[in-house]
mmCIF file of C-alpha atoms in Angstrom:
data_model
loop_
_atom_site.group_PDB
_atom_site.id
_atom_site.type_symbol
_atom_site.label_atom_id
_atom_site.label_comp_id
_atom_site.label_asym_id
_atom_site.label_seq_id
_atom_site.Cartn_x
_atom_site.Cartn_y
_atom_site.Cartn_z
ATOM 1 C CA MET A 1 16.632 25.273 37.536
ATOM 2 C CA THR A 2 16.939 26.624 40.929
ATOM 3 C CA SER A 3 13.874 25.859 43.217
ATOM 4 C CA ARG A 4 14.425 29.117 45.007
ATOM 5 C CA PHE A 5 12.075 31.195 42.946
ATOM 6 C CA VAL A 6 8.137 32.080 42.408
ATOM 7 C CA LEU A 7 6.002 30.341 40.056
ATOM 8 C CA VAL A 8 2.947 32.226 38.905
ATOM 9 C CA VAL A 9 0.084 30.058 37.440
ATOM 10 C CA GLY A 10 -1.796 32.208 34.956
ATOM 11 C CA ALA A 11 -0.948 35.090 32.624
ATOM 12 C CA GLY A 12 -4.195 37.084 32.813
ATOM 13 C CA GLN A 13 -4.152 40.539 34.377
ATOM 14 C CA ALA A 14 -3.677 38.913 37.900
ATOM 15 C CA GLY A 15 -0.516 37.024 36.876
ATOM 16 C CA LEU A 16 0.798 39.905 34.738
ATOM 17 C CA ALA A 17 0.253 42.201 37.722
ATOM 18 C CA ALA A 18 2.179 39.689 39.873
ATOM 19 C CA GLY A 19 4.898 39.596 37.464
ATOM 20 C CA TYR A 20 5.083 43.428 37.234
ATOM 21 C CA HIS A 21 5.730 43.438 41.204
ATOM 22 C CA LEU A 22 7.873 40.563 41.364
ATOM 23 C CA LYS A 23 10.122 42.027 38.807
ATOM 24 C CA ARG A 24 10.132 45.326 40.619
ATOM 25 C CA ALA A 25 10.938 43.449 43.709
ATOM 26 C CA GLY A 26 13.861 41.841 41.980
ATOM 27 C CA LEU A 27 12.564 38.450 42.597
ATOM 28 C CA PRO A 28 12.989 35.344 40.063
ATOM 29 C CA PHE A 29 10.054 33.927 38.945
ATOM 30 C CA GLU A 30 8.330 32.175 35.911
ATOM 31 C CA ILE A 31 4.766 32.689 34.728
ATOM 32 C CA VAL A 32 3.093 29.881 32.881
ATOM 33 C CA ASP A 33 -0.115 29.899 30.959
ATOM 34 C CA ALA A 34 -2.010 27.307 28.717
ATOM 35 C CA GLY A 35 -2.603 29.828 26.019
ATOM 36 C CA LYS A 36 -0.990 30.214 22.758
ATOM 37 C CA ARG A 37 -0.935 33.713 23.122
ATOM 38 C CA ILE A 38 -1.034 36.168 26.181
ATOM 39 C CA GLY A 39 -4.816 37.134 26.329
ATOM 40 C CA ASP A 40 -5.947 34.080 25.028
ATOM 41 C CA SER A 41 -8.459 33.591 27.857
ATOM 42 C CA TRP A 42 -10.198 36.813 26.893
ATOM 43 C CA ARG A 43 -9.963 35.968 23.009
ATOM 44 C CA SER A 44 -11.896 32.620 23.639
ATOM 45 C CA ARG A 45 -14.869 34.398 24.972
ATOM 46 C CA TYR A 46 -18.022 35.588 22.890
ATOM 47 C CA ALA A 47 -16.820 38.119 20.174
ATOM 48 C CA SER A 48 -19.424 41.043 21.368
ATOM 49 C CA LEU A 49 -17.932 40.660 25.029
ATOM 50 C CA THR A 50 -16.613 44.119 26.613
ATOM 51 C CA LEU A 51 -15.411 44.724 30.033
ATOM 52 C CA PHE A 52 -17.935 46.586 32.468
ATOM 53 C CA THR A 53 -15.363 48.813 33.588
ATOM 54 C CA PRO A 54 -14.320 51.805 31.361
ATOM 55 C CA ARG A 55 -10.684 51.949 30.120
ATOM 56 C CA ALA A 56 -9.879 54.524 32.732
ATOM 57 C CA PHE A 57 -10.641 51.628 35.300
ATOM 58 C CA SER A 58 -9.307 48.846 33.226
ATOM 59 C CA ALA A 59 -5.488 49.421 33.311
ATOM 60 C CA LEU A 60 -2.640 47.533 35.072
ATOM 61 C CA PRO A 61 -0.067 49.263 37.051
ATOM 62 C CA GLY A 62 2.181 51.547 34.797
ATOM 63 C CA MET A 63 0.513 51.368 31.666
ATOM 64 C CA ASP A 64 -2.919 52.989 30.802
ATOM 65 C CA MET A 65 -5.181 51.726 28.129
ATOM 66 C CA PRO A 66 -5.276 53.653 25.090
ATOM 67 C CA GLY A 67 -8.437 55.180 23.549
ATOM 68 C CA ASP A 68 -11.646 56.762 24.846
ATOM 69 C CA LEU A 69 -11.110 56.547 28.749
ATOM 70 C CA ASP A 70 -14.905 56.580 29.248
ATOM 71 C CA GLY A 71 -15.682 53.836 26.704
ATOM 72 C CA TYR A 72 -15.456 50.026 27.449
ATOM 73 C CA PRO A 73 -12.726 47.914 25.922
ATOM 74 C CA SER A 74 -13.636 45.132 23.707
ATOM 75 C CA ARG A 75 -12.584 41.592 24.344
ATOM 76 C CA ASP A 76 -9.826 41.451 21.667
ATOM 77 C CA GLU A 77 -8.774 45.063 22.841
ATOM 78 C CA PHE A 78 -8.129 43.993 26.130
ATOM 79 C CA ALA A 79 -6.419 40.688 25.148
ATOM 80 C CA ASP A 80 -4.083 42.773 23.042
ATOM 81 C CA TYR A 81 -3.388 45.421 25.836
ATOM 82 C CA LEU A 82 -2.175 42.210 28.049
ATOM 83 C CA GLU A 83 0.036 41.247 25.256
ATOM 84 C CA ALA A 84 1.531 44.643 24.896
ATOM 85 C CA TYR A 85 1.747 45.070 28.600
ATOM 86 C CA ALA A 86 3.946 42.055 28.961
ATOM 87 C CA GLU A 87 6.052 43.284 26.009
ATOM 88 C CA ARG A 88 6.469 46.815 27.502
ATOM 89 C CA PHE A 89 7.693 45.555 31.130
ATOM 90 C CA ASP A 90 9.367 42.281 29.782
ATOM 91 C CA ILE A 91 7.424 40.208 31.590
ATOM 92 C CA ARG A 92 8.417 36.691 30.092
ATOM 93 C CA VAL A 93 5.698 34.095 29.887
ATOM 94 C CA THR A 94 5.944 30.397 29.201
ATOM 95 C CA LEU A 95 3.004 29.521 26.877
ATOM 96 C CA ASN A 96 1.511 26.364 25.900
ATOM 97 C CA ALA A 97 2.061 25.520 29.454
ATOM 98 C CA LYS A 98 -1.112 24.122 31.190
ATOM 99 C CA VAL A 99 -0.516 22.942 34.784
ATOM 100 C CA THR A 100 -2.228 19.781 35.438
ATOM 101 C CA SER A 101 -1.116 19.290 39.130
ATOM 102 C CA LEU A 102 0.619 21.159 41.961
ATOM 103 C CA GLY A 103 2.102 19.263 44.788
ATOM 104 C CA GLN A 104 4.439 19.646 47.529
ATOM 105 C CA SER A 105 8.071 18.613 47.375
ATOM 106 C CA HIS A 106 11.230 18.861 49.723
ATOM 107 C CA GLN A 107 12.017 22.201 47.777
ATOM 108 C CA GLY A 108 8.555 23.398 48.223
ATOM 109 C CA PHE A 109 6.297 22.894 45.385
ATOM 110 C CA GLU A 110 6.411 21.089 42.174
ATOM 111 C CA ALA A 111 3.886 21.697 39.297
ATOM 112 C CA ALA A 112 3.646 19.139 36.442
ATOM 113 C CA LEU A 113 2.728 20.594 33.246
ATOM 114 C CA GLU A 114 0.712 18.884 30.386
ATOM 115 C CA ASN A 115 3.762 18.569 28.061
ATOM 116 C CA GLY A 116 5.474 16.627 30.723
ATOM 117 C CA ARG A 117 7.835 19.476 32.346
ATOM 118 C CA ARG A 118 8.156 19.667 35.950
ATOM 119 C CA ILE A 119 8.838 22.909 37.858
ATOM 120 C CA PRO A 120 10.151 22.959 41.263
ATOM 121 C CA ALA A 121 9.376 26.384 43.146
ATOM 122 C CA SER A 122 9.744 27.687 46.706
ATOM 123 C CA HIS A 123 6.734 29.789 46.246
ATOM 124 C CA VAL A 124 3.508 29.775 44.188
ATOM 125 C CA ILE A 125 0.834 32.248 43.130
ATOM 126 C CA ILE A 126 -1.989 31.208 41.705
ATOM 127 C CA ALA A 127 -3.435 33.817 39.424
ATOM 128 C CA THR A 128 -5.967 31.632 37.401
ATOM 129 C CA GLY A 129 -8.675 33.937 38.331
ATOM 130 C CA GLY A 130 -12.273 33.461 39.601
ATOM 131 C CA PHE A 131 -14.390 32.464 36.557
ATOM 132 C CA GLN A 132 -12.895 29.214 35.400
ATOM 133 C CA THR A 133 -15.482 26.482 34.946
ATOM 134 C CA PRO A 134 -19.165 27.200 34.105
ATOM 135 C CA ILE A 135 -21.888 25.888 36.209
ATOM 136 C CA ILE A 136 -24.407 23.457 34.502
ATOM 137 C CA PRO A 137 -27.181 22.262 36.735
ATOM 138 C CA PRO A 138 -28.225 18.603 36.774
ATOM 139 C CA LEU A 139 -31.509 19.403 35.248
ATOM 140 C CA ALA A 140 -29.644 20.384 32.004
ATOM 141 C CA HIS A 141 -29.738 16.408 31.289
ATOM 142 C CA ASP A 142 -33.401 16.270 31.159
ATOM 143 C CA PHE A 143 -33.512 18.053 27.977
ATOM 144 C CA GLU A 144 -33.507 15.704 24.896
ATOM 145 C CA THR A 145 -30.095 15.344 23.100
ATOM 146 C CA GLY A 146 -31.290 17.428 20.116
ATOM 147 C CA VAL A 147 -31.241 20.529 22.107
ATOM 148 C CA LEU A 148 -27.826 22.495 21.963
ATOM 149 C CA HIS A 149 -26.046 23.427 25.292
ATOM 150 C CA LEU A 150 -23.670 26.220 25.225
ATOM 151 C CA THR A 151 -22.128 28.321 28.120
ATOM 152 C CA ALA A 152 -20.697 31.831 28.613
ATOM 153 C CA VAL A 153 -17.466 30.278 27.844
ATOM 154 C CA SER A 154 -18.325 28.259 24.831
ATOM 155 C CA TYR A 155 -20.760 30.543 23.114
ATOM 156 C CA ARG A 156 -18.940 32.901 20.516
ATOM 157 C CA GLY A 157 -21.926 34.511 18.513
ATOM 158 C CA PRO A 158 -25.336 34.234 17.060
ATOM 159 C CA ASP A 159 -24.158 31.987 14.268
ATOM 160 C CA GLN A 160 -23.850 28.976 16.524
ATOM 161 C CA ILE A 161 -27.513 29.074 17.499
ATOM 162 C CA PRO A 162 -29.994 26.899 15.356
ATOM 163 C CA PRO A 163 -33.156 27.963 14.143
ATOM 164 C CA GLY A 164 -36.085 28.047 17.014
ATOM 165 C CA ASN A 165 -36.263 29.394 20.372
ATOM 166 C CA VAL A 166 -33.313 30.062 22.617
ATOM 167 C CA LEU A 167 -33.238 30.050 26.558
ATOM 168 C CA VAL A 168 -30.676 31.917 28.435
ATOM 169 C CA VAL A 169 -30.408 30.744 31.968
ATOM 170 C CA GLY A 170 -28.885 33.198 34.462
ATOM 171 C CA ASP A 171 -29.351 37.283 34.048
ATOM 172 C CA GLY A 172 -25.929 38.355 35.487
ATOM 173 C CA ALA A 173 -23.914 40.661 33.177
ATOM 174 C CA SER A 174 -22.986 37.876 30.589
ATOM 175 C CA GLY A 175 -26.574 36.475 30.411
ATOM 176 C CA ARG A 176 -27.944 39.744 29.737
ATOM 177 C CA ASP A 177 -25.280 40.624 27.193
ATOM 178 C CA ILE A 178 -26.001 37.479 25.337
ATOM 179 C CA ALA A 179 -29.713 37.802 25.266
ATOM 180 C CA MET A 180 -29.419 41.365 24.075
ATOM 181 C CA GLU A 181 -27.324 40.186 21.175
ATOM 182 C CA LEU A 182 -29.753 37.351 20.179
ATOM 183 C CA ALA A 183 -32.896 39.500 20.454
ATOM 184 C CA GLY A 184 -34.175 40.207 17.095
ATOM 185 C CA LEU A 185 -32.420 37.243 15.600
ATOM 186 C CA ARG A 186 -34.323 34.425 17.765
ATOM 187 C CA THR A 187 -37.108 34.255 20.170
ATOM 188 C CA VAL A 188 -34.912 34.661 23.187
ATOM 189 C CA TRP A 189 -36.209 33.700 26.842
ATOM 190 C CA LEU A 190 -33.894 34.954 29.764
ATOM 191 C CA ALA A 191 -34.467 32.956 33.069
ATOM 192 C CA THR A 192 -33.797 35.074 35.985
ATOM 193 C CA GLY A 193 -32.605 34.181 39.452
ATOM 194 C CA LYS A 194 -32.092 36.114 42.490
ATOM 195 C CA PRO A 195 -33.033 39.757 42.239
ATOM 196 C CA ARG A 196 -30.080 41.906 40.612
ATOM 197 C CA LYS A 197 -29.013 45.577 41.401
ATOM 198 C CA LEU A 198 -27.955 47.387 38.576
ATOM 199 C CA PHE A 199 -26.340 50.958 38.947
ATOM 200 C CA PRO A 200 -26.046 53.872 36.587
ATOM 201 C CA GLU A 201 -23.217 54.222 34.211
ATOM 202 C CA ARG A 202 -22.600 57.947 35.207
ATOM 203 C CA ILE A 203 -23.882 60.211 37.908
ATOM 204 C CA LEU A 204 -23.094 64.052 37.577
ATOM 205 C CA GLY A 205 -20.925 63.515 34.664
ATOM 206 C CA ARG A 206 -18.620 61.071 36.172
ATOM 207 C CA SER A 207 -18.297 57.140 36.059
ATOM 208 C CA MET A 208 -19.860 55.267 38.738
ATOM 209 C CA TRP A 209 -16.732 53.561 39.136
ATOM 210 C CA TRP A 210 -15.007 56.924 40.060
ATOM 211 C CA TRP A 211 -17.910 57.414 42.522
ATOM 212 C CA LEU A 212 -17.306 54.134 44.074
ATOM 213 C CA GLY A 213 -13.486 54.828 44.235
ATOM 214 C CA PHE A 214 -14.310 58.184 45.642
ATOM 215 C CA LEU A 215 -16.533 56.912 48.327
ATOM 216 C CA GLY A 216 -13.930 54.150 49.482
ATOM 217 C CA LEU A 217 -16.500 51.543 48.571
ATOM 218 C CA MET A 218 -13.981 49.565 46.339
ATOM 219 C CA LYS A 219 -11.493 49.312 49.312
ATOM 220 C CA VAL A 220 -13.901 47.901 51.917
ATOM 221 C CA SER A 221 -12.948 44.717 53.126
ATOM 222 C CA ALA A 222 -15.016 41.468 52.258
ATOM 223 C CA THR A 223 -15.836 40.840 55.990
ATOM 224 C CA SER A 224 -17.024 44.353 56.855
ATOM 225 C CA VAL A 225 -20.633 45.545 57.304
ATOM 226 C CA ILE A 226 -20.463 47.376 53.964
ATOM 227 C CA GLY A 227 -18.550 44.678 52.292
ATOM 228 C CA ARG A 228 -20.914 41.955 53.413
ATOM 229 C CA MET A 229 -23.936 44.279 51.819
ATOM 230 C CA MET A 230 -22.089 44.665 48.741
ATOM 231 C CA ARG A 231 -21.313 41.022 48.226
ATOM 232 C CA ARG A 232 -24.982 40.066 48.640
ATOM 233 C CA ALA A 233 -26.185 42.743 46.225
ATOM 234 C CA ASP A 234 -23.449 42.308 43.694
ATOM 235 C CA PRO A 235 -24.453 45.204 41.529
ATOM 236 C CA PHE A 236 -23.266 45.695 37.902
ATOM 237 C CA PRO A 237 -23.530 48.543 35.609
ATOM 238 C CA ASP A 238 -26.715 48.874 33.717
ATOM 239 C CA ARG A 239 -25.298 49.731 30.120
ATOM 240 C CA ASN A 240 -28.820 49.393 28.825
ATOM 241 C CA ARG A 241 -29.265 45.865 30.186
ATOM 242 C CA ASN A 242 -31.810 46.455 32.677
ATOM 243 C CA LEU A 243 -34.783 44.024 32.493
ATOM 244 C CA GLN A 244 -37.169 46.780 30.938
ATOM 245 C CA SER A 245 -34.700 47.274 28.211
ATOM 246 C CA LEU A 246 -34.273 43.780 27.459
ATOM 247 C CA ARG A 247 -38.281 43.439 27.317
ATOM 248 C CA ARG A 248 -38.165 46.320 24.813
ATOM 249 C CA ALA A 249 -35.611 44.589 22.760
ATOM 250 C CA GLY A 250 -38.007 41.786 22.583
ATOM 251 C CA VAL A 251 -36.480 39.315 25.216
ATOM 252 C CA ARG A 252 -39.043 37.235 27.229
ATOM 253 C CA VAL A 253 -37.980 37.517 30.791
ATOM 254 C CA VAL A 254 -38.997 34.706 33.057
ATOM 255 C CA PRO A 255 -38.450 33.712 36.491
ATOM 256 C CA ARG A 256 -36.028 30.637 37.572
ATOM 257 C CA LEU A 257 -35.920 27.628 35.503
ATOM 258 C CA VAL A 258 -37.145 24.777 37.545
ATOM 259 C CA GLN A 259 -37.665 21.767 35.136
ATOM 260 C CA ALA A 260 -36.759 20.383 31.716
ATOM 261 C CA ASN A 261 -38.310 17.691 29.581
ATOM 262 C CA GLU A 262 -37.259 16.988 26.131
ATOM 263 C CA ARG A 263 -37.611 20.505 24.605
ATOM 264 C CA THR A 264 -39.612 21.871 27.200
ATOM 265 C CA ALA A 265 -38.451 24.385 29.586
ATOM 266 C CA THR A 266 -40.638 25.047 32.906
ATOM 267 C CA PHE A 267 -40.385 27.953 35.037
ATOM 268 C CA SER A 268 -41.063 28.733 38.785
ATOM 269 C CA ASP A 269 -44.519 30.408 37.769
ATOM 270 C CA ASP A 270 -45.388 27.263 35.695
ATOM 271 C CA GLY A 271 -44.701 29.034 32.356
ATOM 272 C CA LYS A 272 -43.154 26.785 29.844
ATOM 273 C CA ALA A 273 -41.143 27.246 26.526
ATOM 274 C CA GLU A 274 -40.195 24.973 23.700
ATOM 275 C CA VAL A 275 -36.505 25.592 23.122
ATOM 276 C CA ALA A 276 -34.060 24.541 20.580
ATOM 277 C CA ALA A 277 -30.918 25.790 22.463
ATOM 278 C CA VAL A 278 -29.885 26.714 26.119
ATOM 279 C CA ILE A 279 -26.897 28.810 27.070
ATOM 280 C CA TRP A 280 -26.037 28.412 30.662
ATOM 281 C CA THR A 281 -24.748 31.648 32.236
ATOM 282 C CA ALA A 282 -25.610 30.799 35.974
ATOM 283 C CA GLY A 283 -22.071 31.551 37.297
ATOM 284 C CA TYR A 284 -18.793 29.704 37.606
ATOM 285 C CA ARG A 285 -16.888 27.359 39.970
ATOM 286 C CA ASP A 286 -13.257 27.244 40.458
ATOM 287 C CA GLU A 287 -11.312 24.111 39.087
ATOM 288 C CA THR A 288 -9.236 23.010 41.972
ATOM 289 C CA ALA A 289 -8.842 19.247 41.117
ATOM 290 C CA TRP A 290 -4.976 19.734 40.064
ATOM 291 C CA ILE A 291 -4.190 20.941 43.602
ATOM 292 C CA GLU A 292 -2.654 18.282 45.428
ATOM 293 C CA ILE A 293 -1.557 20.066 48.612
ATOM 294 C CA PRO A 294 -2.994 19.028 52.278
ATOM 295 C CA GLY A 295 -4.674 22.194 53.491
ATOM 296 C CA ALA A 296 -4.802 24.168 50.538
ATOM 297 C CA LEU A 297 -8.567 23.357 49.934
ATOM 298 C CA ASP A 298 -11.855 23.440 52.032
ATOM 299 C CA PRO A 299 -13.991 20.229 52.456
ATOM 300 C CA GLN A 300 -15.925 21.568 49.527
ATOM 301 C CA GLY A 301 -12.902 21.725 47.341
ATOM 302 C CA ARG A 302 -12.619 25.719 47.320
ATOM 303 C CA PHE A 303 -9.423 27.542 47.654
ATOM 304 C CA LEU A 304 -8.624 28.441 51.407
ATOM 305 C CA HIS A 305 -6.886 31.824 51.706
ATOM 306 C CA GLY A 306 -7.053 35.110 53.801
ATOM 307 C CA SER A 307 -6.780 38.047 51.627
ATOM 308 C CA GLY A 308 -4.718 35.951 49.135
ATOM 309 C CA VAL A 309 -2.408 34.253 51.639
ATOM 310 C CA SER A 310 -3.131 30.490 51.908
ATOM 311 C CA PRO A 311 -2.685 28.675 55.208
ATOM 312 C CA VAL A 312 -0.206 26.789 53.413
ATOM 313 C CA ALA A 313 3.304 28.445 53.742
ATOM 314 C CA GLY A 314 4.651 29.673 50.402
ATOM 315 C CA LEU A 315 1.381 29.542 48.647
ATOM 316 C CA TYR A 316 -0.705 32.907 47.491
ATOM 317 C CA PHE A 317 -3.314 34.076 44.968
ATOM 318 C CA VAL A 318 -4.087 37.036 43.114
ATOM 319 C CA GLY A 319 -7.266 37.842 41.236
ATOM 320 C CA ARG A 320 -9.684 36.135 43.721
ATOM 321 C CA PRO A 321 -13.170 37.640 44.016
ATOM 322 C CA TRP A 322 -13.090 39.610 47.229
ATOM 323 C CA GLN A 323 -9.655 38.610 47.744
ATOM 324 C CA ARG A 324 -9.393 41.896 49.771
ATOM 325 C CA ASN A 325 -12.169 44.127 48.534
ATOM 326 C CA ARG A 326 -14.493 44.728 45.533
ATOM 327 C CA ALA A 327 -11.769 45.427 43.263
ATOM 328 C CA SER A 328 -10.018 42.404 43.649
ATOM 329 C CA ALA A 329 -11.754 40.470 40.869
ATOM 330 C CA LEU A 330 -11.564 43.524 38.528
ATOM 331 C CA VAL A 331 -8.756 44.709 36.436
ATOM 332 C CA MET A 332 -8.273 47.779 38.579
ATOM 333 C CA GLY A 333 -7.739 45.732 41.743
ATOM 334 C CA ALA A 334 -4.987 43.399 40.348
ATOM 335 C CA GLY A 335 -2.109 45.773 40.641
ATOM 336 C CA ASP A 336 -2.790 46.541 44.455
ATOM 337 C CA ASP A 337 -3.597 43.049 45.299
ATOM 338 C CA ALA A 338 -0.373 41.628 43.840
ATOM 339 C CA ALA A 339 1.727 44.450 45.398
ATOM 340 C CA VAL A 340 0.300 43.097 48.790
ATOM 341 C CA ILE A 341 0.882 39.412 47.865
ATOM 342 C CA VAL A 342 4.622 40.271 46.743
ATOM 343 C CA ASP A 343 5.176 42.152 50.135
ATOM 344 C CA ALA A 344 3.696 39.323 52.127
ATOM 345 C CA LEU A 345 5.738 36.716 50.052
ATOM 346 C CA LYS A 346 9.009 38.736 50.894
ATOM 347 C CA ALA A 347 8.146 38.995 54.594
ATOM 348 C CA ARG A 348 7.050 35.183 54.986
ATOM 349 C CA SER A 349 10.244 33.883 53.586
ATOM 350 C CA ARG A 350 13.742 35.163 53.125
ATOM 351 C CA ASN A 351 14.925 32.129 50.917
ATOM 352 C CA ILE A 352 14.446 33.832 47.587
ATOM 353 C CA GLU A 353 17.687 35.051 45.857
ATOM 354 C CA LEU A 354 17.585 38.525 44.342
ATOM 355 C CA ASP A 355 18.017 37.619 40.689
ATOM 356 C CA PRO A 356 15.918 39.609 38.191
ATOM 357 C CA THR A 357 17.391 37.921 35.216
ATOM 358 C CA SER A 358 16.415 34.413 36.262
ATOM 359 C CA SER A 359 12.904 34.728 35.037
ATOM 360 C CA ALA A 360 12.160 31.985 32.375
ATOM 361 C CA GLU A 361 12.592 32.705 28.626
ATOM 362 C CA ARG A 362 9.110 32.817 26.701
ATOM 363 C CA THR A 363 8.216 29.851 24.893
ATOM 364 C CA GLU A 364 6.220 30.599 21.839
#
């Protein structure tokens, strides 16, 4: 295979949006993904998960989501949509292809896969998303071994939870969803963190996402005054997940978890709870150990980029949180960001042959 082509790592919404625009540009590419099916990164999440953007704002370029446009797509529905999207636009994906390392070579880059295959490429788009490895703080080890530990990634549903109290640590969207799902089935404690701002689902009959778009707030840059304010607030839609609603459902809302000892959790107000299980939903960090490229990461091991363009020539990103604006980490922003990156890729290097038939065959 010629190295003069684009390798896309990840076949979620960001990777498929990149594939859509690469194909329209007539550039040869291959998308690789660790899953057995397109959409498996969604199917592996907890069963009750829904997107918090309605279907009208959860579509990739060129293909609307079927169904009630004001409703929220489920986990499996969105996974199936991604699979159908790839089929409709003939975006071929090499599956069962986990990238274990990405380094530089005389040809540009070389990716090593878990199955032993090596892929040379002149350009790489990393589209692995911004929610990869759940954060579990060190104090988790202070609970005794009999306490079950899950995360927003490993939690599937109530059947996993043993008898006894359950503590959910982190009151972002996933933490509140899981706490609400378990309320009534177990005594649930929700340990909160920084103050959260929730916004109403609808104003004057229109989705709040419509208003955010109409007012231009989804397009403000991360470095603008408004963008910095939005990043600090990080609001998400209420959907009956405000703290008052959670309390009415029976969830015991408590402040930050500060200590663990055997089965006892202690909170910042000195309150305590005896727990049988802990579900960690306190955020995510990027998995970057597989990147073996000088200058691609900062001293803390985080991806370096400006609006998705790496300081390393030929390396790009799609799907990073606040890559260009608030929409970047959402489905609604994947298409626009991918279009910008493909344009930047074309402008930055002219050494890619136009050959729309050379993208790799799908490996099932």
